[in-house]
């Protein structure tokens, strides 16, 4: 007979993507106005996760001053600037994990996959901005790597409600993401 403790091998991690000053603060260079409405919800998820010893992983843009991304978007989250810092309300704790990313996906040219494997993670809960950009491409990469993905609807936001809804639909239809 199997030991019941070994039957359920699910292990969750919480990812907080791009909740940075340059995206969230009023008047920020790449302001996602709706991001301010999800701060309290993400905070609740973070507190809940820390209590349950679920790893909290912050994945944050960290651009070079002349990053090619700035031909499309206003200059934002330049490495070492205040704009690239996580907003005060969601400040990381010392046991949380910090990952800097150079582009949209939290996996692209980062150590996220390695970290998730080291921690034995099977399920990732994704929160942050923007639903149709960094979140969507992270969902895609996580799914293709075999992770189960859960997205709490009230913990993600986009520049427009249309982009937000479109992305949630794509996640459900294409990647079987659990939208909660
Ligand atoms: Zn960026």
XYZ file of N, CA, C and O and ligand atoms in Angstrom:
721
model
N 0.846 -1.218 0.000
C 0.000 0.000 0.000
C 0.868 1.249 0.000
O 1.875 1.292 0.701
N 0.437 2.183 -0.787
C 1.214 3.428 -0.872
C 1.051 4.274 0.381
O -0.034 4.340 0.954
N 2.111 4.899 0.748
C 2.030 5.876 1.837
C 1.218 7.069 1.319
O 1.560 7.650 0.295
N 0.121 7.422 1.990
C -0.722 8.514 1.465
C 0.052 9.817 1.236
O -0.288 10.598 0.373
N 1.111 10.005 1.996
C 1.887 11.240 1.851
C 2.594 11.328 0.502
O 2.911 12.393 0.027
N 2.873 10.166 -0.100
C 3.595 10.181 -1.371
C 2.653 10.177 -2.576
O 3.077 10.308 -3.691
N 1.339 9.990 -2.318
C 0.390 9.926 -3.422
C 0.275 11.280 -4.121
O 0.307 11.375 -5.337
N 0.163 12.324 -3.336
C 0.007 13.648 -3.919
C 1.364 14.357 -3.998
O 1.887 14.830 -3.012
N 1.891 14.388 -5.210
C 3.202 15.016 -5.390
C 3.101 16.453 -5.876
O 4.080 17.028 -6.313
N 1.897 17.008 -5.842
C 1.721 18.388 -6.301
C 2.497 19.349 -5.424
O 2.417 19.277 -4.204
N 3.238 20.235 -6.079
C 3.897 21.270 -5.301
C 3.756 22.612 -6.028
O 4.118 22.723 -7.199
N 3.206 23.565 -5.328
C 2.900 24.847 -5.951
C 3.980 25.900 -5.711
O 4.703 25.836 -4.724
N 4.048 26.849 -6.641
C 4.860 28.054 -6.438
C 4.014 29.240 -6.875
O 3.184 29.115 -7.788
N 4.216 30.362 -6.217
C 3.512 31.590 -6.608
C 4.498 32.497 -7.346
O 5.583 32.785 -6.838
N 4.113 32.928 -8.544
C 4.957 33.861 -9.301
C 4.293 35.232 -9.317
O 3.097 35.356 -9.608
N 5.071 36.241 -8.987
C 4.596 37.629 -9.034
C 5.409 38.323 -10.126
O 6.616 38.507 -9.995
N 4.722 38.666 -11.217
C 5.428 39.154 -12.404
C 5.282 40.673 -12.567
O 4.151 41.187 -12.634
N 6.398 41.354 -12.607
C 6.448 42.768 -13.011
C 5.594 43.744 -12.202
O 5.109 44.746 -12.750
N 5.413 43.473 -10.912
C 4.684 44.452 -10.094
C 5.695 45.510 -9.625
O 5.983 45.668 -8.434
N 6.207 46.239 -10.600
C 7.303 47.187 -10.403
C 6.796 48.619 -10.437
O 5.759 48.909 -11.041
N 7.580 49.503 -9.827
C 7.206 50.927 -9.814
C 6.902 51.458 -11.221
O 5.935 52.187 -11.410
N 7.709 51.070 -12.210
C 7.526 51.603 -13.564
C 6.270 51.119 -14.280
O 5.920 51.635 -15.350
N 5.594 50.116 -13.711
C 4.324 49.656 -14.297
C 3.118 50.054 -13.461
O 2.020 50.200 -13.987
N 3.329 50.171 -12.154
C 2.168 50.245 -11.258
C 1.876 51.661 -10.740
O 0.721 52.040 -10.570
N 2.926 52.445 -10.499
C 2.698 53.757 -9.890
C 1.981 54.705 -10.845
O 2.139 54.616 -12.069
N 1.218 55.621 -10.265
C 0.517 56.646 -11.044
C 1.544 57.467 -11.818
O 2.526 57.929 -11.236
N 1.337 57.615 -13.122
C 2.246 58.405 -13.944
C 3.529 57.680 -14.341
O 4.436 58.271 -14.926
N 3.610 56.374 -14.030
C 4.803 55.581 -14.379
C 4.969 55.520 -15.895
O 3.990 55.657 -16.628
N 6.212 55.302 -16.364
C 6.445 55.316 -17.815
C 5.619 54.283 -18.587
O 5.181 54.547 -19.702
N 5.418 53.114 -18.001
C 4.593 52.108 -18.686
C 3.438 51.723 -17.758
O 3.225 50.570 -17.404
N 2.696 52.753 -17.385
C 1.642 52.599 -16.383
C 0.516 51.666 -16.847
O -0.080 51.890 -17.896
N 0.287 50.644 -16.056
C -0.867 49.775 -16.266
C -1.839 50.150 -15.151
O -1.739 49.660 -14.029
N -2.748 51.070 -15.471
C -3.638 51.638 -14.459
C -4.333 50.548 -13.648
O -4.439 50.635 -12.422
N -4.791 49.512 -14.355
C -5.528 48.432 -13.689
C -4.663 47.628 -12.715
O -5.194 46.886 -11.887
N -3.356 47.761 -12.819
C -2.458 47.004 -11.922
C -2.672 47.422 -10.470
O -2.481 46.618 -9.555
N -3.078 48.670 -10.271
C -3.268 49.135 -8.888
C -4.462 48.449 -8.225
O -4.519 48.331 -7.015
N -5.398 47.982 -9.046
C -6.587 47.318 -8.499
C -6.309 45.867 -8.080
O -7.136 45.248 -7.413
N -5.164 45.323 -8.471
C -4.891 43.921 -8.126
C -3.853 43.783 -7.008
O -3.582 42.679 -6.550
N -3.305 44.903 -6.558
C -2.235 44.864 -5.545
C -2.692 44.135 -4.279
O -2.014 43.224 -3.789
N -3.862 44.506 -3.765
C -4.348 43.900 -2.510
C -4.606 42.404 -2.693
O -4.344 41.612 -1.784
N -5.097 42.021 -3.870
C -5.368 40.598 -4.130
C -4.070 39.795 -4.177
O -3.988 38.688 -3.661
N -3.056 40.370 -4.831
C -1.758 39.677 -4.905
C -1.146 39.590 -3.508
O -0.579 38.565 -3.135
N -1.302 40.658 -2.759
C -0.755 40.663 -1.399
C -1.344 39.512 -0.576
O -0.621 38.814 0.143
N -2.650 39.315 -0.713
C -3.299 38.198 -0.008
C -2.705 36.850 -0.430
O -2.450 35.992 0.406
N -2.480 36.686 -1.734
C -1.894 35.429 -2.243
C -0.490 35.227 -1.686
O -0.097 34.110 -1.343
N 0.274 36.315 -1.624
C 1.651 36.235 -1.123
C 1.643 35.804 0.350
O 2.369 34.890 0.747
N 0.802 36.437 1.139
C 0.747 36.140 2.577
C 0.310 34.685 2.796
O 0.916 33.952 3.577
N -0.712 34.284 2.046
C -1.213 32.905 2.130
C -0.097 31.914 1.769
O 0.111 30.912 2.446
N 0.626 32.216 0.703
C 1.694 31.305 0.246
C 2.807 31.205 1.280
O 3.266 30.109 1.597
N 3.246 32.346 1.792
C 4.330 32.317 2.783
C 3.926 31.485 3.994
O 4.721 30.713 4.508
N 2.675 31.625 4.416
C 2.174 30.860 5.570
C 2.238 29.364 5.317
O 2.539 28.585 6.197
N 1.916 28.977 4.061
C 1.889 27.544 3.717
C 3.243 27.061 3.217
O 3.337 25.948 2.679
N 4.275 27.883 3.313
C 5.614 27.554 2.806
C 5.620 27.246 1.316
O 6.382 26.413 0.839
N 4.736 27.904 0.586
C 4.759 27.829 -0.881
C 5.756 28.885 -1.352
O 5.657 30.047 -0.941
N 6.742 28.499 -2.183
C 7.734 29.486 -2.611
C 7.092 30.666 -3.354
O 6.187 30.473 -4.171
N 7.555 31.865 -3.026
C 7.103 33.076 -3.709
C 8.256 33.548 -4.589
O 9.365 33.778 -4.100
N 8.001 33.634 -5.890
C 9.058 33.972 -6.845
C 8.678 35.262 -7.572
O 7.672 35.314 -8.276
N 9.476 36.283 -7.381
C 9.261 37.547 -8.085
C 10.041 37.499 -9.395
O 11.253 37.258 -9.385
N 9.351 37.705 -10.510
C 10.021 37.759 -11.812
C 9.867 39.180 -12.334
O 8.742 39.664 -12.523
N 10.990 39.846 -12.542
C 10.943 41.280 -12.797
C 11.783 41.677 -14.004
O 12.931 41.241 -14.134
N 11.186 42.530 -14.829
C 11.935 43.144 -15.927
C 13.192 43.814 -15.377
O 13.141 44.470 -14.328
N 14.290 43.651 -16.099
C 15.511 44.376 -15.758
C 16.227 44.656 -17.063
O 16.933 43.797 -17.595
N 15.964 45.837 -17.619
C 16.448 46.140 -18.975
C 17.773 46.887 -18.970
O 18.083 47.610 -18.026
N 18.492 46.733 -20.074
C 19.682 47.565 -20.311
C 19.184 48.942 -20.749
O 18.082 49.045 -21.323
N 19.989 49.997 -20.537
C 19.507 51.342 -20.896
C 19.137 51.485 -22.381
O 18.251 52.261 -22.718
N 19.797 50.713 -23.252
C 19.470 50.818 -24.687
C 18.794 49.542 -25.177
O 19.036 49.068 -26.285
N 17.933 48.980 -24.352
C 17.275 47.712 -24.701
C 16.426 47.861 -25.968
O 15.702 48.855 -26.118
N 16.511 46.882 -26.877
C 15.696 46.953 -28.107
C 14.195 47.054 -27.821
O 13.438 47.576 -28.650
N 13.745 46.595 -26.641
C 12.324 46.674 -26.288
C 11.822 48.130 -26.288
O 10.641 48.393 -26.468
N 12.760 49.065 -26.109
C 12.359 50.476 -26.012
C 12.047 51.113 -27.369
O 11.686 52.283 -27.442
N 12.189 50.331 -28.461
C 11.726 50.858 -29.750
C 10.209 50.661 -29.850
O 9.544 51.280 -30.673
N 9.671 49.785 -29.000
C 8.230 49.520 -29.023
C 7.522 50.149 -27.828
O 6.420 50.677 -27.946
N 8.179 50.085 -26.650
C 7.569 50.580 -25.412
C 8.387 51.743 -24.862
O 9.580 51.819 -25.107
N 7.742 52.605 -24.074
C 8.532 53.646 -23.393
C 9.595 52.993 -22.503
O 9.418 51.856 -22.058
N 10.681 53.720 -22.313
C 11.775 53.211 -21.486
C 11.247 52.874 -20.085
O 10.591 53.695 -19.454
N 11.531 51.651 -19.604
C 11.011 51.226 -18.298
C 11.921 50.191 -17.670
O 12.652 49.484 -18.366
N 11.830 50.084 -16.352
C 12.504 49.023 -15.582
C 13.964 48.818 -15.986
O 14.404 47.687 -16.228
N 14.690 49.904 -16.060
C 16.127 49.794 -16.353
C 16.822 49.300 -15.085
O 16.587 49.823 -13.986
N 17.628 48.250 -15.270
C 18.350 47.626 -14.155
C 18.995 48.659 -13.248
O 19.646 49.586 -13.728
N 18.810 48.531 -11.957
C 19.465 49.408 -10.992
C 18.720 50.700 -10.710
O 19.123 51.472 -9.844
N 17.604 50.952 -11.401
C 16.836 52.182 -11.152
C 15.669 51.887 -10.190
O 15.271 50.726 -10.023
N 15.109 52.940 -9.609
C 13.970 52.783 -8.691
C 12.769 52.195 -9.423
O 11.972 51.455 -8.846
N 12.651 52.533 -10.699
C 11.527 52.037 -11.496
C 11.517 50.527 -11.643
O 10.478 49.917 -11.873
N 12.682 49.922 -11.513
C 12.804 48.464 -11.664
C 12.577 47.727 -10.343
O 12.687 46.503 -10.288
N 12.273 48.480 -9.285
C 12.021 47.869 -7.973
C 10.561 47.438 -7.839
O 9.658 48.096 -8.365
N 10.353 46.359 -7.085
C 8.995 45.912 -6.760
C 8.321 47.010 -5.926
O 8.971 47.644 -5.082
N 7.040 47.247 -6.159
C 6.321 48.288 -5.409
C 6.376 48.009 -3.898
O 6.411 46.847 -3.487
N 6.369 49.072 -3.127
C 6.509 48.961 -1.663
C 5.508 47.991 -1.031
O 5.853 47.235 -0.131
N 4.244 48.051 -1.506
C 3.189 47.226 -0.890
C 3.469 45.726 -1.009
O 2.909 44.936 -0.251
N 4.265 45.339 -2.000
C 4.507 43.901 -2.231
C 5.975 43.535 -2.032
O 6.471 42.565 -2.595
N 6.657 44.321 -1.245
C 8.105 44.113 -1.023
C 8.463 42.652 -0.739
O 7.879 42.027 0.135
N 9.441 42.132 -1.466
C 9.862 40.750 -1.219
C 10.463 40.579 0.172
O 11.072 41.507 0.700
N 10.272 39.411 0.745
C 10.927 39.051 2.004
C 12.208 38.295 1.692
O 12.408 37.846 0.578
N 13.036 38.102 2.728
C 14.347 37.515 2.455
C 14.265 36.049 1.989
O 15.144 35.589 1.288
N 13.191 35.358 2.327
C 13.069 33.964 1.876
C 12.437 33.823 0.490
O 12.352 32.726 -0.049
N 11.967 34.924 -0.072
C 11.383 34.874 -1.416
C 12.509 34.794 -2.452
O 13.668 35.073 -2.149
N 12.135 34.418 -3.651
C 13.120 34.308 -4.735
C 12.954 35.482 -5.698
O 11.836 35.909 -5.973
N 14.080 35.976 -6.202
C 14.060 37.108 -7.139
C 14.697 36.677 -8.453
O 15.818 36.166 -8.449
N 13.979 36.903 -9.532
C 14.522 36.579 -10.858
C 14.369 37.792 -11.761
O 13.293 38.389 -11.830
N 15.463 38.174 -12.412
C 15.402 39.288 -13.367
C 15.272 38.705 -14.756
O 15.937 37.733 -15.093
N 14.364 39.301 -15.545
C 14.153 38.798 -16.907
C 14.413 39.906 -17.922
O 14.131 41.075 -17.633
N 14.943 39.551 -19.094
C 15.250 40.574 -20.094
C 14.115 40.833 -21.088
O 14.181 41.739 -21.900
N 13.052 39.999 -21.039
C 11.984 40.151 -22.035
C 10.648 39.755 -21.411
O 10.525 39.713 -20.195
N 9.662 39.443 -22.242
C 8.314 39.207 -21.743
C 8.200 37.970 -20.838
O 7.670 38.039 -19.737
N 8.673 36.839 -21.358
C 8.473 35.584 -20.628
C 9.368 35.497 -19.394
O 10.532 35.905 -19.436
N 8.808 34.935 -18.322
C 9.613 34.743 -17.106
C 10.646 33.636 -17.297
O 11.538 33.468 -16.467
N 10.528 32.854 -18.368
C 11.469 31.754 -18.608
C 12.626 32.149 -19.518
O 13.708 31.578 -19.415
N 12.386 33.096 -20.429
C 13.375 33.409 -21.465
C 14.653 34.009 -20.864
O 14.604 35.062 -20.237
N 15.776 33.287 -21.070
C 17.095 33.706 -20.565
C 17.090 34.005 -19.057
O 17.688 34.984 -18.599
N 16.348 33.157 -18.300
C 16.342 33.301 -16.833
C 16.625 31.938 -16.192
O 16.678 30.919 -16.884
N 16.733 31.940 -14.875
C 16.985 30.694 -14.141
C 15.683 30.112 -13.569
O 15.725 29.232 -12.717
N 14.528 30.606 -14.043
C 13.254 30.173 -13.448
C 13.034 28.668 -13.553
O 12.668 28.023 -12.570
N 13.250 28.104 -14.735
C 12.983 26.670 -14.924
C 13.861 25.843 -13.983
O 13.383 24.894 -13.356
N 15.126 26.231 -13.883
C 16.073 25.537 -13.007
C 15.593 25.615 -11.548
O 15.585 24.623 -10.830
N 15.176 26.799 -11.146
C 14.693 27.002 -9.780
C 13.461 26.138 -9.501
O 13.376 25.460 -8.475
N 12.499 26.149 -10.435
C 11.272 25.364 -10.240
C 11.605 23.877 -10.117
O 11.014 23.162 -9.308
N 12.551 23.429 -10.917
C 12.958 22.011 -10.860
C 13.640 21.700 -9.527
O 13.345 20.686 -8.898
N 14.516 22.603 -9.094
C 15.200 22.406 -7.801
C 14.182 22.304 -6.665
O 14.371 21.549 -5.720
N 13.129 23.106 -6.767
C 12.120 23.139 -5.702
C 11.078 22.026 -5.860
O 10.200 21.869 -5.019
N 11.130 21.307 -6.968
C 10.180 20.219 -7.220
C 8.776 20.694 -7.541
O 7.786 20.008 -7.265
N 8.685 21.863 -8.147
C 7.372 22.474 -8.426
C 6.658 21.776 -9.589
O 7.270 21.500 -10.622
N 5.352 21.508 -9.384
C 4.532 20.934 -10.462
C 3.481 21.929 -10.956
O 3.038 21.860 -12.090
N 3.073 22.857 -10.081
C 2.002 23.809 -10.383
C 2.484 25.240 -10.145
O 3.026 25.524 -9.066
N 2.263 26.117 -11.124
C 2.612 27.515 -10.887
C 1.356 28.378 -10.887
O 0.467 28.226 -11.735
N 1.287 29.253 -9.903
C 0.195 30.216 -9.808
C 0.782 31.533 -10.285
O 1.774 32.018 -9.746
N 0.180 32.082 -11.347
C 0.759 33.277 -11.966
C -0.039 34.526 -11.650
O -1.262 34.559 -11.841
N 0.655 35.562 -11.189
C 0.004 36.835 -10.882
C 0.848 37.981 -11.443
O 2.038 37.805 -11.689
N 0.223 39.145 -11.634
C 0.970 40.327 -12.057
C 0.488 40.909 -13.376
O -0.657 40.730 -13.776
N 1.386 41.578 -14.067
C 1.048 42.238 -15.336
C 2.029 41.859 -16.433
O 3.151 41.450 -16.145
N 1.642 42.060 -17.668
C 0.306 42.307 -18.166
C -0.295 40.989 -18.661
O 0.411 40.179 -19.251
N -1.597 40.823 -18.439
C -2.270 39.551 -18.746
C -1.933 39.034 -20.141
O -1.670 37.853 -20.329
N -1.944 39.954 -21.146
C -1.787 39.517 -22.539
C -0.338 39.531 -23.015
O -0.064 39.200 -24.169
N 0.594 39.956 -22.155
C 1.996 40.006 -22.599
C 2.824 39.072 -21.715
O 2.892 37.881 -21.984
N 3.410 39.589 -20.664
C 4.313 38.751 -19.854
C 3.604 37.544 -19.249
O 4.171 36.457 -19.182
N 2.375 37.721 -18.808
C 1.658 36.598 -18.198
C 1.347 35.538 -19.265
O 1.621 34.353 -19.075
N 0.812 35.976 -20.399
C 0.436 35.023 -21.456
C 1.647 34.226 -21.950
O 1.572 33.004 -22.106
N 2.770 34.909 -22.192
C 3.940 34.190 -22.730
C 4.593 33.317 -21.662
O 5.189 32.287 -21.997
N 4.421 33.675 -20.415
C 4.924 32.822 -19.334
C 4.030 31.591 -19.192
O 4.517 30.481 -18.996
N 2.731 31.798 -19.345
C 1.791 30.673 -19.342
C 2.187 29.685 -20.436
O 2.271 28.467 -20.210
N 2.437 30.214 -21.630
C 2.780 29.351 -22.769
C 4.031 28.538 -22.463
O 4.052 27.317 -22.634
N 5.048 29.206 -21.984
C 6.320 28.513 -21.732
C 6.218 27.533 -20.562
O 6.838 26.474 -20.584
N 5.456 27.886 -19.547
C 5.283 26.986 -18.402
C 4.542 25.727 -18.855
O 4.939 24.606 -18.530
N 3.474 25.925 -19.634
C 2.676 24.783 -20.105
C 3.511 23.864 -20.985
O 3.463 22.649 -20.842
N 4.281 24.469 -21.896
C 5.087 23.652 -22.805
C 6.152 22.864 -22.052
O 6.602 21.831 -22.510
N 6.529 23.371 -20.888
C 7.513 22.661 -20.060
C 6.861 21.656 -19.118
O 7.531 21.028 -18.310
N 5.556 21.536 -19.179
C 4.868 20.505 -18.393
C 4.357 20.938 -17.039
O 3.898 20.110 -16.255
N 4.434 22.224 -16.728
C 3.866 22.697 -15.457
C 2.374 22.925 -15.628
O 1.921 23.342 -16.684
N 1.615 22.651 -14.580
C 0.202 23.022 -14.557
C 0.142 24.486 -14.160
O 0.863 24.918 -13.253
N -0.717 25.259 -14.811
C -0.762 26.692 -14.540
C -2.129 27.104 -14.012
O -3.164 26.692 -14.541
N -2.101 27.903 -12.977
C -3.321 28.442 -12.377
C -3.209 29.962 -12.404
O -2.168 30.515 -12.014
N -4.246 30.631 -12.891
C -4.228 32.097 -12.922
C -5.434 32.627 -12.153
O -6.582 32.452 -12.597
N -5.216 33.241 -10.995
C -6.336 33.894 -10.310
C -6.681 35.180 -11.068
O -5.866 36.094 -11.167
N -7.886 35.192 -11.611
C -8.332 36.268 -12.490
C -8.176 37.663 -11.866
O -7.893 38.629 -12.552
N -8.380 37.733 -10.545
C -8.323 39.042 -9.893
C -6.894 39.443 -9.481
O -6.703 40.434 -8.791
N -5.920 38.660 -9.942
C -4.512 38.964 -9.630
C -3.698 39.256 -10.883
O -2.461 39.285 -10.828
N -4.364 39.434 -12.027
C -3.666 39.824 -13.261
C -4.396 41.004 -13.889
O -5.599 41.172 -13.704
N -3.660 41.827 -14.639
C -4.265 43.008 -15.266
C -3.523 43.346 -16.551
O -2.350 43.005 -16.723
N -4.243 44.036 -17.449
C -3.651 44.461 -18.727
C -3.939 45.932 -18.957
O -4.636 46.572 -18.169
N -3.421 46.464 -20.057
C -3.654 47.877 -20.378
C -5.127 48.127 -20.685
O -5.656 49.183 -20.381
N -5.784 47.141 -21.316
C -7.219 47.293 -21.567
C -7.945 46.019 -21.156
O -7.345 44.940 -21.092
N -9.227 46.162 -20.900
C -10.053 45.040 -20.480
C -10.189 44.033 -21.624
O -10.260 42.825 -21.399
N -10.149 44.551 -22.865
C -10.248 43.684 -24.032
C -9.028 42.761 -24.136
O -9.150 41.561 -24.371
N -7.842 43.342 -23.951
C -6.604 42.543 -23.975
C -6.627 41.493 -22.865
O -6.204 40.351 -23.052
N -7.096 41.916 -21.719
C -7.168 41.039 -20.534
C -8.058 39.834 -20.820
O -7.646 38.682 -20.625
N -9.266 40.103 -21.325
C -10.225 39.025 -21.599
C -9.722 38.099 -22.699
O -9.848 36.875 -22.607
N -9.142 38.695 -23.746
C -8.608 37.904 -24.855
C -7.558 36.911 -24.331
O -7.571 35.731 -24.659
N -6.657 37.425 -23.507
C -5.558 36.593 -23.003
C -6.081 35.455 -22.121
O -5.618 34.316 -22.224
N -7.060 35.761 -21.272
C -7.617 34.715 -20.404
C -8.262 33.603 -21.244
O -8.111 32.417 -20.949
N -8.956 34.011 -22.324
C -9.561 33.035 -23.234
C -8.498 32.146 -23.859
O -8.647 30.927 -23.943
N -7.415 32.763 -24.342
C -6.324 32.016 -24.973
C -5.735 31.006 -23.991
O -5.459 29.871 -24.336
N -5.517 31.466 -22.760
C -4.938 30.593 -21.739
C -5.805 29.362 -21.519
O -5.308 28.247 -21.430
N -7.130 29.606 -21.442
C -8.067 28.508 -21.206
C -8.105 27.554 -22.379
O -8.001 26.353 -22.235
N -8.271 28.140 -23.599
C -8.498 27.312 -24.789
C -7.238 26.608 -25.259
O -7.280 25.476 -25.691
N -6.125 27.308 -25.218
C -4.908 26.785 -25.839
C -4.032 26.027 -24.842
O -3.353 25.074 -25.202
N -4.067 26.449 -23.579
C -3.146 25.836 -22.611
C -3.856 25.188 -21.421
O -3.204 24.739 -20.485
N -5.185 25.144 -21.467
C -5.965 24.512 -20.385
C -5.604 25.045 -19.005
O -5.517 24.307 -18.028
N -5.364 26.331 -18.976
C -5.040 26.981 -17.705
C -6.287 26.996 -16.839
O -7.415 27.170 -17.337
N -6.086 26.784 -15.559
C -7.188 26.891 -14.618
C -7.317 28.340 -14.197
O -6.428 28.876 -13.526
N -8.393 28.999 -14.641
C -8.633 30.384 -14.247
C -9.503 30.331 -12.993
O -10.591 29.760 -13.021
N -8.999 30.914 -11.910
C -9.776 30.823 -10.658
C -10.176 32.200 -10.163
O -9.661 33.210 -10.632
Zn 9.998 45.278 -20.371
